[in-house]
mmCIF file with all atom_site columns, C-alpha atoms in Angstrom:
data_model
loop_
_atom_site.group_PDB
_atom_site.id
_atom_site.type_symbol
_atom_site.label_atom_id
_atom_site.label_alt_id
_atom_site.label_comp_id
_atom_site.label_asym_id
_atom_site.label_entity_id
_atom_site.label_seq_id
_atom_site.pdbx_PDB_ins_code
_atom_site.Cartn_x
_atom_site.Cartn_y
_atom_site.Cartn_z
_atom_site.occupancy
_atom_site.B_iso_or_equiv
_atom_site.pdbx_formal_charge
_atom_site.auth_seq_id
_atom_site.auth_comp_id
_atom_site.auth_asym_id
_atom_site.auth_atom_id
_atom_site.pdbx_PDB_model_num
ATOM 1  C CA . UNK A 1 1  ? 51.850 -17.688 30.179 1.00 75.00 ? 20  UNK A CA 1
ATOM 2  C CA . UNK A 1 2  ? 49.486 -20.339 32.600 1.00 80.00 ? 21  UNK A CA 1
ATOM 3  C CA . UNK A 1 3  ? 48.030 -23.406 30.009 1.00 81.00 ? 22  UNK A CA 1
ATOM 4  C CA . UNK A 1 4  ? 45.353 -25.376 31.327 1.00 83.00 ? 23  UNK A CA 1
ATOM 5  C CA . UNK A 1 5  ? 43.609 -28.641 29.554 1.00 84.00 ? 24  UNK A CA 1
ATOM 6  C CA . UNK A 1 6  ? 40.331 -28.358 29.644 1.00 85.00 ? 25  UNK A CA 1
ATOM 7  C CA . UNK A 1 7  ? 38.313 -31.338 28.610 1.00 86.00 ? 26  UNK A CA 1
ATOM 8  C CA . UNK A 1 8  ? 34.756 -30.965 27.515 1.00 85.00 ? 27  UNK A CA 1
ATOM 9  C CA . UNK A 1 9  ? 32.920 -33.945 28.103 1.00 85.00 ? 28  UNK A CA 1
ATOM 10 C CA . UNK A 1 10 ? 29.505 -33.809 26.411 1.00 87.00 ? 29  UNK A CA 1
ATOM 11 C CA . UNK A 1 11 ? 31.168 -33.434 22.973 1.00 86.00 ? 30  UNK A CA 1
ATOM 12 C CA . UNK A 1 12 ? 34.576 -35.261 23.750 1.00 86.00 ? 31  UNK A CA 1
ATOM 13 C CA . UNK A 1 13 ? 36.556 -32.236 23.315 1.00 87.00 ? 32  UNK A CA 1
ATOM 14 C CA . UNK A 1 14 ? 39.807 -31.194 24.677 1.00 88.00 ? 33  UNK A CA 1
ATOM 15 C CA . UNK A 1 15 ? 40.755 -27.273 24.543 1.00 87.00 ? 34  UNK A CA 1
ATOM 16 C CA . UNK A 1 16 ? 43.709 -25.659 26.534 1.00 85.00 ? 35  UNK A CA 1
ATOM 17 C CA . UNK A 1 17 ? 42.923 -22.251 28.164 1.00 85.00 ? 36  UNK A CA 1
ATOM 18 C CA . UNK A 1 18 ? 46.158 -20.156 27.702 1.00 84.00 ? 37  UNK A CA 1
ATOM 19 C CA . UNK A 1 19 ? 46.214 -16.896 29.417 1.00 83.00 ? 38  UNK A CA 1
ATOM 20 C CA . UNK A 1 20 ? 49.401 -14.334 29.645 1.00 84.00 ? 39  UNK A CA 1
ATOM 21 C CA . UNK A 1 21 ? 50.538 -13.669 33.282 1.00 84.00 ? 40  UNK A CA 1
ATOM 22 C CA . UNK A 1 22 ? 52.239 -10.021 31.892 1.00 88.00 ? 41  UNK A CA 1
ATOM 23 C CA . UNK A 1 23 ? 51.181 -7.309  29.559 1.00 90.00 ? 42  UNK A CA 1
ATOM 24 C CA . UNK A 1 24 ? 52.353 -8.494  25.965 1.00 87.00 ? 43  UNK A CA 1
ATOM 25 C CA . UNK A 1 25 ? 53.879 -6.608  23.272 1.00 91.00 ? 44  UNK A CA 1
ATOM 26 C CA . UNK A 1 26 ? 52.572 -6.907  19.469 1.00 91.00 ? 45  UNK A CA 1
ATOM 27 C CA . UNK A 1 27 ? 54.413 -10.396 17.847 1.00 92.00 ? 46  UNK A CA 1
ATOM 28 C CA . UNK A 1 28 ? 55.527 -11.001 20.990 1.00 90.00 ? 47  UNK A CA 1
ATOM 29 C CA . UNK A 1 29 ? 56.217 -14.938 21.203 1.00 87.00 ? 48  UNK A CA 1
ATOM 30 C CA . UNK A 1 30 ? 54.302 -16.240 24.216 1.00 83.00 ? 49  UNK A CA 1
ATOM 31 C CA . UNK A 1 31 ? 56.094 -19.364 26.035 1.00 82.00 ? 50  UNK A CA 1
ATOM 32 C CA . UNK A 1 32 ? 54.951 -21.855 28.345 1.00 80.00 ? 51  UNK A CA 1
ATOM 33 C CA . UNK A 1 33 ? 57.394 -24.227 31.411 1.00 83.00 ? 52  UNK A CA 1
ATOM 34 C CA . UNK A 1 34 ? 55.145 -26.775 31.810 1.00 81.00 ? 53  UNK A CA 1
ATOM 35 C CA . UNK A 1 35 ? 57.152 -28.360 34.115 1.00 86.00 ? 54  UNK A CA 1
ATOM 36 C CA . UNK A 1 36 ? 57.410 -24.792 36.316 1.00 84.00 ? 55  UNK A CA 1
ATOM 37 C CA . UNK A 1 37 ? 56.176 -27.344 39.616 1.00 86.00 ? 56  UNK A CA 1
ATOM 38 C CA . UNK A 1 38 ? 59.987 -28.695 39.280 1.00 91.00 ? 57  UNK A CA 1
ATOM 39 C CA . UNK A 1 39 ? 62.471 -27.156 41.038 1.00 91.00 ? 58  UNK A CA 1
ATOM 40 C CA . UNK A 1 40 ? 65.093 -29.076 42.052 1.00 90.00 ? 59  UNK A CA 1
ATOM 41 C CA . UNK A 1 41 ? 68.003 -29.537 38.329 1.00 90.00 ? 60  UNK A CA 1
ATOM 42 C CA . UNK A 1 42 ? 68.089 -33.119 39.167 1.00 86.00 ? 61  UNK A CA 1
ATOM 43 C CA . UNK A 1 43 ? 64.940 -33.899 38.417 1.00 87.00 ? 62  UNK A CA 1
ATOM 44 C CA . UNK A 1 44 ? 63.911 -31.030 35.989 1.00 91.00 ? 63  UNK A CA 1
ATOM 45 C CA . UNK A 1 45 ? 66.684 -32.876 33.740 1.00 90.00 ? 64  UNK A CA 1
ATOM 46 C CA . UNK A 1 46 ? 64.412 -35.713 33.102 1.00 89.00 ? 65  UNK A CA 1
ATOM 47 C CA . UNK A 1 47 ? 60.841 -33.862 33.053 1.00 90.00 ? 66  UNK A CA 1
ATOM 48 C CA . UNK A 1 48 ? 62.217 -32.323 29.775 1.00 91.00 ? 67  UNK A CA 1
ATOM 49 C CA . UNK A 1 49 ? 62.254 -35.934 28.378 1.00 91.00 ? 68  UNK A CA 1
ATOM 50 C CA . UNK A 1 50 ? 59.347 -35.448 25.946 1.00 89.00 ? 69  UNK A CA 1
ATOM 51 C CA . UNK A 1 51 ? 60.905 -32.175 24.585 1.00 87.00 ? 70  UNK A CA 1
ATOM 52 C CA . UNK A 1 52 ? 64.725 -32.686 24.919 1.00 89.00 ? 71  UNK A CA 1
ATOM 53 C CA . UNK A 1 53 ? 65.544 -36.316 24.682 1.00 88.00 ? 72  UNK A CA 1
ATOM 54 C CA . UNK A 1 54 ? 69.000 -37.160 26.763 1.00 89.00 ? 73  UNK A CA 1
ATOM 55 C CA . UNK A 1 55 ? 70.848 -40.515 27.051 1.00 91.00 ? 74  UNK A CA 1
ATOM 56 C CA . UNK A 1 56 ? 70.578 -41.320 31.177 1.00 86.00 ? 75  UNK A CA 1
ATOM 57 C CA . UNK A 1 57 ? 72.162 -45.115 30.583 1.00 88.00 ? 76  UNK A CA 1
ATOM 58 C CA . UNK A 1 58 ? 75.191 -43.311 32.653 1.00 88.00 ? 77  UNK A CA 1
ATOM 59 C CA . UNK A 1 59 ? 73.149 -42.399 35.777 1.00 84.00 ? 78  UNK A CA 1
ATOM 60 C CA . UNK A 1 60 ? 72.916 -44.200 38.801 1.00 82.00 ? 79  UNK A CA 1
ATOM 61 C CA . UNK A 1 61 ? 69.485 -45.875 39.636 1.00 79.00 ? 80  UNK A CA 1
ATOM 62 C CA . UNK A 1 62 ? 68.675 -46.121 43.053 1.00 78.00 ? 81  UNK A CA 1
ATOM 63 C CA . UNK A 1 63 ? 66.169 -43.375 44.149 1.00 72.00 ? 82  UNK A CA 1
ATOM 64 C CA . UNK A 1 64 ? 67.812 -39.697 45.569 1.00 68.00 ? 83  UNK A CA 1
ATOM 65 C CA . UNK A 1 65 ? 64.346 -38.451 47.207 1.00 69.00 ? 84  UNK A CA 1
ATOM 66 C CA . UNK A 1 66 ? 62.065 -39.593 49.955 1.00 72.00 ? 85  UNK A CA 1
ATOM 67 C CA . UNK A 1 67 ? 58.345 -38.604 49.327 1.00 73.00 ? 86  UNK A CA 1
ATOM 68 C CA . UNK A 1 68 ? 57.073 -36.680 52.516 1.00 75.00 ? 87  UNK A CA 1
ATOM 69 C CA . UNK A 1 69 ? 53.908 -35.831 53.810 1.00 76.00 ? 88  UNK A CA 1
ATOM 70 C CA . UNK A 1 70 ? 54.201 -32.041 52.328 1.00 74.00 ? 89  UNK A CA 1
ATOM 71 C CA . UNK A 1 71 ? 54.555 -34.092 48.679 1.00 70.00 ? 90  UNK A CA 1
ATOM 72 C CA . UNK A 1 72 ? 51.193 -36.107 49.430 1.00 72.00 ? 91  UNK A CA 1
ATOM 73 C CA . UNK A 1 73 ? 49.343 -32.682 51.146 1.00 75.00 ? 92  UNK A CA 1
ATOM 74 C CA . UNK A 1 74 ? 50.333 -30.612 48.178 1.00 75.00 ? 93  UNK A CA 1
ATOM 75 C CA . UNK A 1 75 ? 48.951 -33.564 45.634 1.00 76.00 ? 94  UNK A CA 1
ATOM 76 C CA . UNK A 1 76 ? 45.213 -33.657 47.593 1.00 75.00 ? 95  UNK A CA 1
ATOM 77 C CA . UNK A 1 77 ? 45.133 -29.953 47.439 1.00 78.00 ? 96  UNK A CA 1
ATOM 78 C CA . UNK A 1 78 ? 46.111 -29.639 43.771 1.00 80.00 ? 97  UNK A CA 1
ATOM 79 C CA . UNK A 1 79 ? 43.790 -32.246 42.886 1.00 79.00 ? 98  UNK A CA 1
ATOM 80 C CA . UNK A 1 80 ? 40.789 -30.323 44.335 1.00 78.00 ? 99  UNK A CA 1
ATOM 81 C CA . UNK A 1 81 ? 41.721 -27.394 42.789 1.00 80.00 ? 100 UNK A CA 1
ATOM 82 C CA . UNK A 1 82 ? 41.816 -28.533 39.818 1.00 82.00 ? 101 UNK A CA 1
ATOM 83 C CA . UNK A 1 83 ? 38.146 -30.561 40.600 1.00 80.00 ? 102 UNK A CA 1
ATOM 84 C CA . UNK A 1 84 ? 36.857 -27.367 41.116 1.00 80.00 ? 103 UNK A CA 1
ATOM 85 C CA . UNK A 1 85 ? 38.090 -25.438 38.164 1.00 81.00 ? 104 UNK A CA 1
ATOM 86 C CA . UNK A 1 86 ? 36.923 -28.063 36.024 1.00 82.00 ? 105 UNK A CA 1
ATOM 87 C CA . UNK A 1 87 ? 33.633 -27.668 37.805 1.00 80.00 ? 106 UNK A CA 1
ATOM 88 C CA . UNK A 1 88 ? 33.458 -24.042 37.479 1.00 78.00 ? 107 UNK A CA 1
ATOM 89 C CA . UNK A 1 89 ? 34.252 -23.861 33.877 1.00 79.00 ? 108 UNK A CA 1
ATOM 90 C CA . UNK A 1 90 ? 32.047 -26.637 32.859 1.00 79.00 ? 109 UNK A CA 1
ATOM 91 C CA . UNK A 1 91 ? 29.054 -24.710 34.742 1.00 79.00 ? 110 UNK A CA 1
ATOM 92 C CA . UNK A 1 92 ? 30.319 -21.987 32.463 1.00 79.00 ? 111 UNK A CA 1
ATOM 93 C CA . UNK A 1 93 ? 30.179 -23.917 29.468 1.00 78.00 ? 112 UNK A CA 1
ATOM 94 C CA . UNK A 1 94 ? 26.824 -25.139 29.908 1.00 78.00 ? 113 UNK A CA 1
ATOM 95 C CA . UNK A 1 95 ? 25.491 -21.619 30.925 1.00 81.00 ? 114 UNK A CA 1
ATOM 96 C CA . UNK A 1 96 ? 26.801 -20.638 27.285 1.00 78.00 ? 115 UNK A CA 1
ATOM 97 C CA . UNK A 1 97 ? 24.840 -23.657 25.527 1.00 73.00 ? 116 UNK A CA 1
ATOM 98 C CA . UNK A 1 98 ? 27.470 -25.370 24.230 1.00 65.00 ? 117 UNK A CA 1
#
């Protein structure tokens, strides 16, 4: 399943807009990766901080990626994206008079 937050401004209100990305079956658990962006095991490692805590005292610290232009280009277009969905559904919302 695809969760997005949705924040409602006029009434301060956060909701998150789940939909299923397959048919389900009845009591079917639905799950969500909500780091599915990360790829690489390195890195996915300590994503999953918030949801399995792991002891990284051991690790080294210097850096093991360079940022490149693809990171930044993928950021801009992500952030409009998600500009315009919030746009879209907040027309929606005010079309419903809520």
């Amino acid at each position: 399943a695809r969760i997005v937050p949705f924040f409602y401004t006029p009434r301060g209100v956060c909701y998150s807009l789940l939909w299923p990305l397959r048919d389900l079956e009845r009591d079917e658990a639905i799950t969500v990766d909500y780091i599915e962006h990360v790829n690489d095991p390195y890195l996915r490692q300590f994503y999953l901080i918030p949801w399995q805590p792991e002891d990284f005292s051991g690790l080294p610290i210097e850096h093991r990626f360079i940022l490149s232009e693809t990171f930044f280009q993928v950021s801009l277009i992500m952030f409009c994206v998600m500009f315009c969905l919030r746009t879209v559904f907040a027309s929606i919302i005010l079309s419903l008079g809520f």
